[in-house]
Amino acid sequence: MIQRLNSTYHKKVIEYLHKEKEVNIFLLSDIERYGYDSYFFSIYGGINEEGEIEGILLKCFEFIIFYAYDKFDVDDFAEFINDSSCEEVCGKSQALEKLEKKICLGKYRKVNIFKLINKNRLPPYIEDNVKLRKIRFGNLNKIVKLYEEIDEFEDTTVDNIKSSLKTGRGYCIEREGKVVSMAKTTSENRHNAMIIGVGTHPKYRNRSYATRCLIKICNELLEENRIPCLFCDNEAAGAIYKMLGFEQIGYWSIYRK
């Protein structure tokens, strides 16, 4: 049976999500930040006859994140998703692939989930003549412009970046008055952080700019005992991440109308 969860389920929810806490960064961060009584999202769980959780779903307006560690009631969750009039569902690929033939959405994208495991491969951040600037609300228009100039990125807005920075941080490099490279985090929680928006303007590539931003962020996170994770579906970028100590730990899928 699927039911909306409240704080009385918190211990069970956290234990369930911590079975794969790196996969569940978004869920854990939202629960840590907003709790169970938020006006803009709800947490639902599949509860079996013994009262244990089998599947967790976060619904925020027309957006859903779904996670299941092992078994769950496929038909119940598929019916719930179809009745929710959602525009997008994302989550652990292994779980969503059990639902994909039953939900009224098509697979949009599947990416690798990377985690920084080999910490000894990550070089320390060293200041030099390439100065990094912290991403702040005052330079967000320049960040949006960079998103527009990188083909691999989806369109974004100042509001979207503001929202991500509320639970994260970012660094960028400027040249000739514009931001040409960056890396950011979002959904930081007590244990992990998701790195996003790693990229460089095509005219400024092959100078290790984005790598410098990434190294800076990863060193900060490790000093705070937070493990960086990220999504990647680019082979060249994946090779750089592995060189810095990241390893693939799973897959993340997105389904859309």
mmCIF file of N, CA, C and O in Angstrom, residues 13 57 69 177 200 206 211 216 249-250:
data_model
loop_
_atom_site.group_PDB
_atom_site.id
_atom_site.type_symbol
_atom_site.label_atom_id
_atom_site.label_comp_id
_atom_site.label_asym_id
_atom_site.label_seq_id
_atom_site.Cartn_x
_atom_site.Cartn_y
_atom_site.Cartn_z
ATOM 1 N N VAL A 13 12.706 5.776 6.923
ATOM 2 C CA VAL A 13 13.016 6.395 5.626
ATOM 3 C C VAL A 13 14.520 6.566 5.463
ATOM 4 O O VAL A 13 15.089 6.211 4.426
ATOM 5 N N LEU A 57 8.867 7.565 -2.928
ATOM 6 C CA LEU A 57 8.588 8.487 -4.023
ATOM 7 C C LEU A 57 8.428 9.893 -3.476
ATOM 8 O O LEU A 57 7.702 10.102 -2.505
ATOM 9 N N TYR A 69 15.098 -0.013 -3.311
ATOM 10 C CA TYR A 69 16.345 -0.753 -3.133
ATOM 11 C C TYR A 69 16.262 -2.135 -3.766
ATOM 12 O O TYR A 69 17.158 -2.585 -4.467
ATOM 13 N N GLY A 177 35.633 39.521 -19.437
ATOM 14 C CA GLY A 177 34.371 39.997 -18.890
ATOM 15 C C GLY A 177 33.230 39.006 -18.896
ATOM 16 O O GLY A 177 32.093 39.373 -18.565
ATOM 17 N N THR A 200 32.860 24.123 -19.956
ATOM 18 C CA THR A 200 33.688 25.234 -20.433
ATOM 19 C C THR A 200 33.208 25.667 -21.810
ATOM 20 O O THR A 200 32.820 24.833 -22.644
ATOM 21 N N ASN A 206 40.319 22.712 -23.282
ATOM 22 C CA ASN A 206 41.676 22.143 -23.278
ATOM 23 C C ASN A 206 42.675 23.008 -22.500
ATOM 24 O O ASN A 206 43.866 23.025 -22.801
ATOM 25 N N THR A 211 38.284 21.533 -14.844
ATOM 26 C CA THR A 211 38.929 20.605 -13.913
ATOM 27 C C THR A 211 39.404 21.344 -12.668
ATOM 28 O O THR A 211 39.291 20.839 -11.543
ATOM 29 N N LYS A 216 38.779 22.262 -6.888
ATOM 30 C CA LYS A 216 38.536 23.184 -5.778
ATOM 31 C C LYS A 216 37.327 22.734 -4.959
ATOM 32 O O LYS A 216 37.393 22.649 -3.719
ATOM 33 N N ILE A 249 29.165 4.051 -9.943
ATOM 34 C CA ILE A 249 28.504 3.223 -8.930
ATOM 35 C C ILE A 249 27.089 2.819 -9.339
ATOM 36 O O ILE A 249 26.424 2.081 -8.608
ATOM 37 N N GLY A 250 26.604 3.291 -10.489
ATOM 38 C CA GLY A 250 25.254 2.940 -10.902
ATOM 39 C C GLY A 250 24.782 3.810 -12.048
ATOM 40 O O GLY A 250 25.571 4.503 -12.698
#
